[in-house]
């Protein structure tokens, strides 16, 4: 029973949040006259001493005492005696742990936002540096149209921006204080829940005592947010793995984020990217874990909910490491502009530009222009050349009105320069987008959706 019941090995990470909640509760009890000032002072002094013990590594965590709450309360009683027994007045472990956990998740969200912002900053710098670096854009992993590397990287900046918006939304919704809900029904003591909520940085107390102690949707939302962010990291990691492969050779990671082979001395393996790609499974798995834990629980608290913290802690650790690794990879990556430019010209990547020219200059309906271009692509394939290598006579054989001006749109440089629409890949547009991304995502806290510093 002790083995299955004890949670101290996991929830010891809540120590600072538990002590902060106890201090706020103690001060409220003194302010409302429920606890004497002398007892309140003794409790705070004792809690400060426990903080010092934990920081020094001398605090002894006991599995016999089951959880972090009882470990701290027991040590407080050893230090100050009788006053420690009064701290739990008008409080239950149910509202205590719900408060501690919300505080921990709130801190984790702030950390997550800071890391996502750092990755955005690294990607924006690379995007600005490579605003004019032409590379192939893909659909179905087949060459589709030329784009710029800067444009490609800014796509991930936008994804991370939405991730940070979800972080802000999650933080705003969880920022209600369960303390004072007691076991499930509230308390008969004349407590001041507004006071404790304010002291702990919450916007307001939870409105319903049963909801306050029994729900963990804030943890679910954290895990859902984390899972979506992890998927974005995994997609980027997959591209890094592809780009670093010899057949592509678009990118080279720094030595700090590459590994060698035990047998092949020439190898430079993008292991950090591969591990980030793999770790998304852990984060998604922990979201599923908590969903399943909660799915059949009646109100209010049940011991099943003890399983909530391990899932969140593991996901947070996994994502923290993955974000740090990805930021390091992006900051130190070097890109092979010549190889990218060469690849951008393969696969008839400017076929769409030809079709657009036929519409714009000759006035052909797009569907007809699409068919004409398809026939010209087939002609080029038969001859083993690019569209731009066909003669003007070859072009006119499919559409008599074509002029020599058509060749101006067939080069990959001209193709990307022509994509000037909002959100397009033209180098000047990418540079403006990078500047705007700095303003939106890096300049102020409000840019993240209102996360408080």
PDB file of N, CA, C and O in Angstrom, residues 333-402:
ATOM      1  N   UNK A 333      23.213  26.411 -37.261  1.00  0.00           N
ATOM      2  CA  UNK A 333      23.091  25.787 -38.584  1.00  0.00           C
ATOM      3  C   UNK A 333      23.732  26.643 -39.665  1.00  0.00           C
ATOM      4  O   UNK A 333      23.657  27.879 -39.624  1.00  0.00           O
ATOM      5  N   UNK A 334      24.361  25.981 -40.611  1.00  0.00           N
ATOM      6  CA  UNK A 334      24.911  26.651 -41.787  1.00  0.00           C
ATOM      7  C   UNK A 334      24.228  26.057 -43.021  1.00  0.00           C
ATOM      8  O   UNK A 334      24.079  24.842 -43.128  1.00  0.00           O
ATOM      9  N   UNK A 335      23.827  26.937 -43.941  1.00  0.00           N
ATOM     10  CA  UNK A 335      23.034  26.495 -45.079  1.00  0.00           C
ATOM     11  C   UNK A 335      23.832  26.626 -46.371  1.00  0.00           C
ATOM     12  O   UNK A 335      24.564  27.607 -46.576  1.00  0.00           O
ATOM     13  N   UNK A 336      23.695  25.646 -47.233  1.00  0.00           N
ATOM     14  CA  UNK A 336      24.404  25.586 -48.505  1.00  0.00           C
ATOM     15  C   UNK A 336      23.547  26.245 -49.583  1.00  0.00           C
ATOM     16  O   UNK A 336      22.712  25.596 -50.217  1.00  0.00           O
ATOM     17  N   UNK A 337      23.744  27.551 -49.757  1.00  0.00           N
ATOM     18  CA  UNK A 337      22.900  28.310 -50.687  1.00  0.00           C
ATOM     19  C   UNK A 337      23.048  27.823 -52.118  1.00  0.00           C
ATOM     20  O   UNK A 337      22.074  27.777 -52.879  1.00  0.00           O
ATOM     21  N   UNK A 338      24.258  27.440 -52.509  1.00  0.00           N
ATOM     22  CA  UNK A 338      24.487  26.987 -53.884  1.00  0.00           C
ATOM     23  C   UNK A 338      23.723  25.696 -54.163  1.00  0.00           C
ATOM     24  O   UNK A 338      23.090  25.556 -55.220  1.00  0.00           O
ATOM     25  N   UNK A 339      23.770  24.762 -53.212  1.00  0.00           N
ATOM     26  CA  UNK A 339      23.074  23.481 -53.396  1.00  0.00           C
ATOM     27  C   UNK A 339      21.549  23.693 -53.423  1.00  0.00           C
ATOM     28  O   UNK A 339      20.835  23.075 -54.220  1.00  0.00           O
ATOM     29  N   UNK A 340      21.065  24.577 -52.572  1.00  0.00           N
ATOM     30  CA  UNK A 340      19.632  24.866 -52.557  1.00  0.00           C
ATOM     31  C   UNK A 340      19.187  25.492 -53.874  1.00  0.00           C
ATOM     32  O   UNK A 340      18.133  25.134 -54.423  1.00  0.00           O
ATOM     33  N   UNK A 341      19.985  26.436 -54.376  1.00  0.00           N
ATOM     34  CA  UNK A 341      19.642  27.109 -55.632  1.00  0.00           C
ATOM     35  C   UNK A 341      19.591  26.115 -56.782  1.00  0.00           C
ATOM     36  O   UNK A 341      18.663  26.135 -57.614  1.00  0.00           O
ATOM     37  N   UNK A 342      20.560  25.221 -56.789  1.00  0.00           N
ATOM     38  CA  UNK A 342      20.597  24.203 -57.851  1.00  0.00           C
ATOM     39  C   UNK A 342      19.360  23.309 -57.771  1.00  0.00           C
ATOM     40  O   UNK A 342      18.725  22.999 -58.789  1.00  0.00           O
ATOM     41  N   UNK A 343      19.001  22.894 -56.571  1.00  0.00           N
ATOM     42  CA  UNK A 343      17.848  22.021 -56.404  1.00  0.00           C
ATOM     43  C   UNK A 343      16.549  22.724 -56.754  1.00  0.00           C
ATOM     44  O   UNK A 343      15.595  22.099 -57.238  1.00  0.00           O
ATOM     45  N   UNK A 344      16.501  24.035 -56.523  1.00  0.00           N
ATOM     46  CA  UNK A 344      15.278  24.792 -56.810  1.00  0.00           C
ATOM     47  C   UNK A 344      14.950  24.799 -58.293  1.00  0.00           C
ATOM     48  O   UNK A 344      13.782  24.931 -58.672  1.00  0.00           O
ATOM     49  N   UNK A 345      15.963  24.631 -59.138  1.00  0.00           N
ATOM     50  CA  UNK A 345      15.734  24.661 -60.576  1.00  0.00           C
ATOM     51  C   UNK A 345      15.324  23.330 -61.160  1.00  0.00           C
ATOM     52  O   UNK A 345      14.967  23.247 -62.345  1.00  0.00           O
ATOM     53  N   UNK A 346      15.386  22.274 -60.336  1.00  0.00           N
ATOM     54  CA  UNK A 346      15.015  20.956 -60.846  1.00  0.00           C
ATOM     55  C   UNK A 346      13.508  20.739 -60.764  1.00  0.00           C
ATOM     56  O   UNK A 346      12.804  21.447 -60.056  1.00  0.00           O
ATOM     57  N   UNK A 347      13.041  19.731 -61.482  1.00  0.00           N
ATOM     58  CA  UNK A 347      11.642  19.327 -61.335  1.00  0.00           C
ATOM     59  C   UNK A 347      10.647  20.313 -61.923  1.00  0.00           C
ATOM     60  O   UNK A 347       9.491  20.345 -61.521  1.00  0.00           O
ATOM     61  N   UNK A 348      11.110  21.144 -62.872  1.00  0.00           N
ATOM     62  CA  UNK A 348      10.208  22.089 -63.549  1.00  0.00           C
ATOM     63  C   UNK A 348       9.492  22.984 -62.538  1.00  0.00           C
ATOM     64  O   UNK A 348       8.277  23.193 -62.597  1.00  0.00           O
ATOM     65  N   UNK A 349      10.289  23.519 -61.588  1.00  0.00           N
ATOM     66  CA  UNK A 349       9.717  24.277 -60.482  1.00  0.00           C
ATOM     67  C   UNK A 349       9.069  25.582 -60.925  1.00  0.00           C
ATOM     68  O   UNK A 349       8.248  26.146 -60.188  1.00  0.00           O
ATOM     69  N   UNK A 350       9.429  26.063 -62.115  1.00  0.00           N
ATOM     70  CA  UNK A 350       8.837  27.333 -62.573  1.00  0.00           C
ATOM     71  C   UNK A 350       7.674  27.120 -63.536  1.00  0.00           C
ATOM     72  O   UNK A 350       7.254  28.057 -64.221  1.00  0.00           O
ATOM     73  N   UNK A 351       7.131  25.909 -63.598  1.00  0.00           N
ATOM     74  CA  UNK A 351       6.005  25.631 -64.497  1.00  0.00           C
ATOM     75  C   UNK A 351       4.806  26.510 -64.172  1.00  0.00           C
ATOM     76  O   UNK A 351       4.109  27.011 -65.073  1.00  0.00           O
ATOM     77  N   UNK A 352       4.555  26.734 -62.907  1.00  0.00           N
ATOM     78  CA  UNK A 352       3.425  27.588 -62.522  1.00  0.00           C
ATOM     79  C   UNK A 352       3.639  29.018 -62.996  1.00  0.00           C
ATOM     80  O   UNK A 352       2.683  29.711 -63.394  1.00  0.00           O
ATOM     81  N   UNK A 353       4.906  29.478 -62.961  1.00  0.00           N
ATOM     82  CA  UNK A 353       5.205  30.828 -63.443  1.00  0.00           C
ATOM     83  C   UNK A 353       4.890  30.954 -64.933  1.00  0.00           C
ATOM     84  O   UNK A 353       4.377  31.984 -65.379  1.00  0.00           O
ATOM     85  N   UNK A 354       5.192  29.884 -65.678  1.00  0.00           N
ATOM     86  CA  UNK A 354       4.859  29.892 -67.108  1.00  0.00           C
ATOM     87  C   UNK A 354       3.347  29.950 -67.308  1.00  0.00           C
ATOM     88  O   UNK A 354       2.844  30.745 -68.118  1.00  0.00           O
ATOM     89  N   UNK A 355       2.602  29.135 -66.560  1.00  0.00           N
ATOM     90  CA  UNK A 355       1.147  29.153 -66.684  1.00  0.00           C
ATOM     91  C   UNK A 355       0.590  30.530 -66.325  1.00  0.00           C
ATOM     92  O   UNK A 355      -0.310  31.053 -67.013  1.00  0.00           O
ATOM     93  N   UNK A 356       1.108  31.131 -65.266  1.00  0.00           N
ATOM     94  CA  UNK A 356       0.654  32.469 -64.872  1.00  0.00           C
ATOM     95  C   UNK A 356       0.953  33.490 -65.961  1.00  0.00           C
ATOM     96  O   UNK A 356       0.141  34.394 -66.220  1.00  0.00           O
ATOM     97  N   UNK A 357       2.112  33.370 -66.624  1.00  0.00           N
ATOM     98  CA  UNK A 357       2.477  34.297 -67.703  1.00  0.00           C
ATOM     99  C   UNK A 357       1.486  34.161 -68.858  1.00  0.00           C
ATOM    100  O   UNK A 357       1.064  35.164 -69.442  1.00  0.00           O
ATOM    101  N   UNK A 358       1.121  32.936 -69.192  1.00  0.00           N
ATOM    102  CA  UNK A 358       0.172  32.725 -70.282  1.00  0.00           C
ATOM    103  C   UNK A 358      -1.180  33.367 -69.977  1.00  0.00           C
ATOM    104  O   UNK A 358      -1.850  33.901 -70.868  1.00  0.00           O
ATOM    105  N   UNK A 359      -1.575  33.324 -68.705  1.00  0.00           N
ATOM    106  CA  UNK A 359      -2.830  33.968 -68.298  1.00  0.00           C
ATOM    107  C   UNK A 359      -2.692  35.474 -68.345  1.00  0.00           C
ATOM    108  O   UNK A 359      -3.542  36.197 -68.893  1.00  0.00           O
ATOM    109  N   UNK A 360      -1.601  35.959 -67.762  1.00  0.00           N
ATOM    110  CA  UNK A 360      -1.413  37.400 -67.584  1.00  0.00           C
ATOM    111  C   UNK A 360      -1.153  38.119 -68.911  1.00  0.00           C
ATOM    112  O   UNK A 360      -1.678  39.203 -69.171  1.00  0.00           O
ATOM    113  N   UNK A 361      -0.332  37.517 -69.781  1.00  0.00           N
ATOM    114  CA  UNK A 361       0.097  38.197 -71.002  1.00  0.00           C
ATOM    115  C   UNK A 361      -0.774  37.823 -72.196  1.00  0.00           C
ATOM    116  O   UNK A 361      -1.194  38.692 -72.971  1.00  0.00           O
ATOM    117  N   UNK A 362      -1.083  36.543 -72.349  1.00  0.00           N
ATOM    118  CA  UNK A 362      -1.862  36.116 -73.512  1.00  0.00           C
ATOM    119  C   UNK A 362      -3.353  36.068 -73.243  1.00  0.00           C
ATOM    120  O   UNK A 362      -4.147  35.895 -74.165  1.00  0.00           O
ATOM    121  N   UNK A 363      -3.744  36.180 -71.979  1.00  0.00           N
ATOM    122  CA  UNK A 363      -5.162  36.178 -71.650  1.00  0.00           C
ATOM    123  C   UNK A 363      -5.816  34.811 -71.703  1.00  0.00           C
ATOM    124  O   UNK A 363      -7.054  34.720 -71.790  1.00  0.00           O
ATOM    125  N   UNK A 364      -5.016  33.753 -71.674  1.00  0.00           N
ATOM    126  CA  UNK A 364      -5.600  32.410 -71.695  1.00  0.00           C
ATOM    127  C   UNK A 364      -6.333  32.135 -70.377  1.00  0.00           C
ATOM    128  O   UNK A 364      -5.907  32.596 -69.315  1.00  0.00           O
ATOM    129  N   UNK A 365      -7.428  31.406 -70.405  1.00  0.00           N
ATOM    130  CA  UNK A 365      -8.025  30.922 -69.155  1.00  0.00           C
ATOM    131  C   UNK A 365      -7.001  30.047 -68.433  1.00  0.00           C
ATOM    132  O   UNK A 365      -6.216  29.326 -69.077  1.00  0.00           O
ATOM    133  N   UNK A 366      -7.021  30.079 -67.100  1.00  0.00           N
ATOM    134  CA  UNK A 366      -5.970  29.365 -66.370  1.00  0.00           C
ATOM    135  C   UNK A 366      -5.953  27.879 -66.709  1.00  0.00           C
ATOM    136  O   UNK A 366      -4.888  27.283 -66.839  1.00  0.00           O
ATOM    137  N   UNK A 367      -7.133  27.254 -66.822  1.00  0.00           N
ATOM    138  CA  UNK A 367      -7.144  25.827 -67.101  1.00  0.00           C
ATOM    139  C   UNK A 367      -6.477  25.514 -68.447  1.00  0.00           C
ATOM    140  O   UNK A 367      -5.761  24.525 -68.586  1.00  0.00           O
ATOM    141  N   UNK A 368      -6.696  26.379 -69.438  1.00  0.00           N
ATOM    142  CA  UNK A 368      -6.047  26.174 -70.732  1.00  0.00           C
ATOM    143  C   UNK A 368      -4.546  26.400 -70.613  1.00  0.00           C
ATOM    144  O   UNK A 368      -3.736  25.646 -71.166  1.00  0.00           O
ATOM    145  N   UNK A 369      -4.167  27.450 -69.872  1.00  0.00           N
ATOM    146  CA  UNK A 369      -2.749  27.723 -69.652  1.00  0.00           C
ATOM    147  C   UNK A 369      -2.082  26.546 -68.936  1.00  0.00           C
ATOM    148  O   UNK A 369      -0.927  26.192 -69.221  1.00  0.00           O
ATOM    149  N   UNK A 370      -2.816  25.932 -68.004  1.00  0.00           N
ATOM    150  CA  UNK A 370      -2.306  24.775 -67.263  1.00  0.00           C
ATOM    151  C   UNK A 370      -2.012  23.620 -68.231  1.00  0.00           C
ATOM    152  O   UNK A 370      -0.958  22.964 -68.141  1.00  0.00           O
ATOM    153  N   UNK A 371      -2.917  23.385 -69.178  1.00  0.00           N
ATOM    154  CA  UNK A 371      -2.720  22.304 -70.144  1.00  0.00           C
ATOM    155  C   UNK A 371      -1.562  22.605 -71.091  1.00  0.00           C
ATOM    156  O   UNK A 371      -0.763  21.709 -71.400  1.00  0.00           O
ATOM    157  N   UNK A 372      -1.460  23.842 -71.546  1.00  0.00           N
ATOM    158  CA  UNK A 372      -0.343  24.230 -72.426  1.00  0.00           C
ATOM    159  C   UNK A 372       0.978  24.006 -71.709  1.00  0.00           C
ATOM    160  O   UNK A 372       1.925  23.434 -72.264  1.00  0.00           O
ATOM    161  N   UNK A 373       1.051  24.447 -70.467  1.00  0.00           N
ATOM    162  CA  UNK A 373       2.293  24.287 -69.693  1.00  0.00           C
ATOM    163  C   UNK A 373       2.614  22.819 -69.502  1.00  0.00           C
ATOM    164  O   UNK A 373       3.779  22.403 -69.597  1.00  0.00           O
ATOM    165  N   UNK A 374       1.593  22.008 -69.225  1.00  0.00           N
ATOM    166  CA  UNK A 374       1.819  20.573 -69.067  1.00  0.00           C
ATOM    167  C   UNK A 374       2.423  19.948 -70.312  1.00  0.00           C
ATOM    168  O   UNK A 374       3.317  19.080 -70.222  1.00  0.00           O
ATOM    169  N   UNK A 375       1.950  20.389 -71.473  1.00  0.00           N
ATOM    170  CA  UNK A 375       2.508  19.845 -72.723  1.00  0.00           C
ATOM    171  C   UNK A 375       3.960  20.286 -72.920  1.00  0.00           C
ATOM    172  O   UNK A 375       4.787  19.513 -73.409  1.00  0.00           O
ATOM    173  N   UNK A 376       4.259  21.506 -72.523  1.00  0.00           N
ATOM    174  CA  UNK A 376       5.638  21.997 -72.631  1.00  0.00           C
ATOM    175  C   UNK A 376       6.554  21.262 -71.653  1.00  0.00           C
ATOM    176  O   UNK A 376       7.709  20.976 -71.971  1.00  0.00           O
ATOM    177  N   UNK A 377       6.055  20.954 -70.473  1.00  0.00           N
ATOM    178  CA  UNK A 377       6.835  20.162 -69.512  1.00  0.00           C
ATOM    179  C   UNK A 377       7.131  18.782 -70.098  1.00  0.00           C
ATOM    180  O   UNK A 377       8.259  18.283 -70.006  1.00  0.00           O
ATOM    181  N   UNK A 378       6.134  18.172 -70.702  1.00  0.00           N
ATOM    182  CA  UNK A 378       6.339  16.847 -71.303  1.00  0.00           C
ATOM    183  C   UNK A 378       7.374  16.917 -72.423  1.00  0.00           C
ATOM    184  O   UNK A 378       8.210  16.014 -72.572  1.00  0.00           O
ATOM    185  N   UNK A 379       7.321  17.994 -73.200  1.00  0.00           N
ATOM    186  CA  UNK A 379       8.287  18.169 -74.291  1.00  0.00           C
ATOM    187  C   UNK A 379       9.707  18.290 -73.726  1.00  0.00           C
ATOM    188  O   UNK A 379      10.649  17.686 -74.243  1.00  0.00           O
ATOM    189  N   UNK A 380       9.820  19.062 -72.624  1.00  0.00           N
ATOM    190  CA  UNK A 380      11.139  19.227 -72.001  1.00  0.00           C
ATOM    191  C   UNK A 380      11.619  17.908 -71.399  1.00  0.00           C
ATOM    192  O   UNK A 380      12.811  17.572 -71.481  1.00  0.00           O
ATOM    193  N   UNK A 381      10.711  17.172 -70.792  1.00  0.00           N
ATOM    194  CA  UNK A 381      11.080  15.867 -70.225  1.00  0.00           C
ATOM    195  C   UNK A 381      11.612  14.945 -71.311  1.00  0.00           C
ATOM    196  O   UNK A 381      12.604  14.245 -71.128  1.00  0.00           O
ATOM    197  N   UNK A 382      10.948  14.929 -72.439  1.00  0.00           N
ATOM    198  CA  UNK A 382      11.356  14.066 -73.550  1.00  0.00           C
ATOM    199  C   UNK A 382      12.767  14.410 -74.015  1.00  0.00           C
ATOM    200  O   UNK A 382      13.556  13.527 -74.368  1.00  0.00           O
ATOM    201  N   UNK A 383      13.090  15.694 -73.985  1.00  0.00           N
ATOM    202  CA  UNK A 383      14.409  16.131 -74.465  1.00  0.00           C
ATOM    203  C   UNK A 383      15.455  16.147 -73.358  1.00  0.00           C
ATOM    204  O   UNK A 383      16.623  16.454 -73.612  1.00  0.00           O
ATOM    205  N   UNK A 384      15.019  15.886 -72.121  1.00  0.00           N
ATOM    206  CA  UNK A 384      15.962  15.856 -71.002  1.00  0.00           C
ATOM    207  C   UNK A 384      16.495  17.221 -70.644  1.00  0.00           C
ATOM    208  O   UNK A 384      17.683  17.365 -70.279  1.00  0.00           O
ATOM    209  N   UNK A 385      15.649  18.226 -70.732  1.00  0.00           N
ATOM    210  CA  UNK A 385      16.089  19.585 -70.403  1.00  0.00           C
ATOM    211  C   UNK A 385      15.026  20.271 -69.557  1.00  0.00           C
ATOM    212  O   UNK A 385      13.951  19.718 -69.308  1.00  0.00           O
ATOM    213  N   UNK A 386      15.333  21.476 -69.120  1.00  0.00           N
ATOM    214  CA  UNK A 386      14.370  22.264 -68.386  1.00  0.00           C
ATOM    215  C   UNK A 386      13.468  23.043 -69.315  1.00  0.00           C
ATOM    216  O   UNK A 386      13.765  23.180 -70.511  1.00  0.00           O
ATOM    217  N   UNK A 387      12.376  23.589 -68.780  1.00  0.00           N
ATOM    218  CA  UNK A 387      11.476  24.387 -69.626  1.00  0.00           C
ATOM    219  C   UNK A 387      12.220  25.580 -70.207  1.00  0.00           C
ATOM    220  O   UNK A 387      12.028  25.955 -71.373  1.00  0.00           O
ATOM    221  N   UNK A 388      13.085  26.177 -69.383  1.00  0.00           N
ATOM    222  CA  UNK A 388      13.794  27.378 -69.818  1.00  0.00           C
ATOM    223  C   UNK A 388      14.774  27.082 -70.954  1.00  0.00           C
ATOM    224  O   UNK A 388      15.250  28.010 -71.636  1.00  0.00           O
ATOM    225  N   UNK A 389      15.098  25.776 -71.170  1.00  0.00           N
ATOM    226  CA  UNK A 389      16.033  25.402 -72.233  1.00  0.00           C
ATOM    227  C   UNK A 389      15.330  25.126 -73.561  1.00  0.00           C
ATOM    228  O   UNK A 389      16.001  24.907 -74.591  1.00  0.00           O
ATOM    229  N   UNK A 390      13.995  25.115 -73.560  1.00  0.00           N
ATOM    230  CA  UNK A 390      13.265  24.956 -74.819  1.00  0.00           C
ATOM    231  C   UNK A 390      13.439  26.205 -75.672  1.00  0.00           C
ATOM    232  O   UNK A 390      13.599  27.310 -75.155  1.00  0.00           O
ATOM    233  N   UNK A 391      13.398  26.015 -76.964  1.00  0.00           N
ATOM    234  CA  UNK A 391      13.508  27.176 -77.861  1.00  0.00           C
ATOM    235  C   UNK A 391      12.175  27.905 -77.932  1.00  0.00           C
ATOM    236  O   UNK A 391      11.125  27.353 -77.550  1.00  0.00           O
ATOM    237  N   UNK A 392      12.209  29.113 -78.462  1.00  0.00           N
ATOM    238  CA  UNK A 392      10.981  29.879 -78.638  1.00  0.00           C
ATOM    239  C   UNK A 392      10.045  29.156 -79.614  1.00  0.00           C
ATOM    240  O   UNK A 392       8.820  29.170 -79.425  1.00  0.00           O
ATOM    241  N   UNK A 393      10.615  28.506 -80.627  1.00  0.00           N
ATOM    242  CA  UNK A 393       9.783  27.754 -81.569  1.00  0.00           C
ATOM    243  C   UNK A 393       9.071  26.603 -80.862  1.00  0.00           C
ATOM    244  O   UNK A 393       7.897  26.304 -81.159  1.00  0.00           O
ATOM    245  N   UNK A 394       9.786  25.932 -79.955  1.00  0.00           N
ATOM    246  CA  UNK A 394       9.148  24.869 -79.185  1.00  0.00           C
ATOM    247  C   UNK A 394       7.965  25.419 -78.401  1.00  0.00           C
ATOM    248  O   UNK A 394       6.889  24.796 -78.328  1.00  0.00           O
ATOM    249  N   UNK A 395       8.169  26.580 -77.805  1.00  0.00           N
ATOM    250  CA  UNK A 395       7.097  27.202 -77.018  1.00  0.00           C
ATOM    251  C   UNK A 395       5.906  27.521 -77.909  1.00  0.00           C
ATOM    252  O   UNK A 395       4.751  27.230 -77.572  1.00  0.00           O
ATOM    253  N   UNK A 396       6.208  28.125 -79.087  1.00  0.00           N
ATOM    254  CA  UNK A 396       5.124  28.564 -79.967  1.00  0.00           C
ATOM    255  C   UNK A 396       4.379  27.392 -80.584  1.00  0.00           C
ATOM    256  O   UNK A 396       3.236  27.538 -81.028  1.00  0.00           O
ATOM    257  N   UNK A 397       5.022  26.232 -80.604  1.00  0.00           N
ATOM    258  CA  UNK A 397       4.340  25.055 -81.135  1.00  0.00           C
ATOM    259  C   UNK A 397       3.131  24.691 -80.281  1.00  0.00           C
ATOM    260  O   UNK A 397       2.169  24.083 -80.768  1.00  0.00           O
ATOM    261  N   UNK A 398       3.156  25.065 -79.008  1.00  0.00           N
ATOM    262  CA  UNK A 398       2.035  24.784 -78.104  1.00  0.00           C
ATOM    263  C   UNK A 398       1.118  25.993 -77.914  1.00  0.00           C
ATOM    264  O   UNK A 398      -0.081  25.828 -77.655  1.00  0.00           O
ATOM    265  N   UNK A 399       1.712  27.213 -78.050  1.00  0.00           N
ATOM    266  CA  UNK A 399       0.911  28.437 -77.906  1.00  0.00           C
ATOM    267  C   UNK A 399       1.533  29.507 -78.792  1.00  0.00           C
ATOM    268  O   UNK A 399       2.545  30.119 -78.431  1.00  0.00           O
ATOM    269  N   UNK A 400       1.000  29.721 -79.967  1.00  0.00           N
ATOM    270  CA  UNK A 400       1.631  30.597 -80.964  1.00  0.00           C
ATOM    271  C   UNK A 400       1.889  32.027 -80.480  1.00  0.00           C
ATOM    272  O   UNK A 400       2.799  32.704 -80.984  1.00  0.00           O
ATOM    273  N   UNK A 401       1.151  32.495 -79.520  1.00  0.00           N
ATOM    274  CA  UNK A 401       1.322  33.881 -79.088  1.00  0.00           C
ATOM    275  C   UNK A 401       2.490  34.111 -78.159  1.00  0.00           C
ATOM    276  O   UNK A 401       2.803  35.266 -77.792  1.00  0.00           O
ATOM    277  N   UNK A 402       3.184  33.066 -77.727  1.00  0.00           N
ATOM    278  CA  UNK A 402       4.298  33.229 -76.780  1.00  0.00           C
ATOM    279  C   UNK A 402       5.411  34.042 -77.422  1.00  0.00           C
ATOM    280  O   UNK A 402       5.761  33.852 -78.590  1.00  0.00           O
TER     281      UNK A 402
END
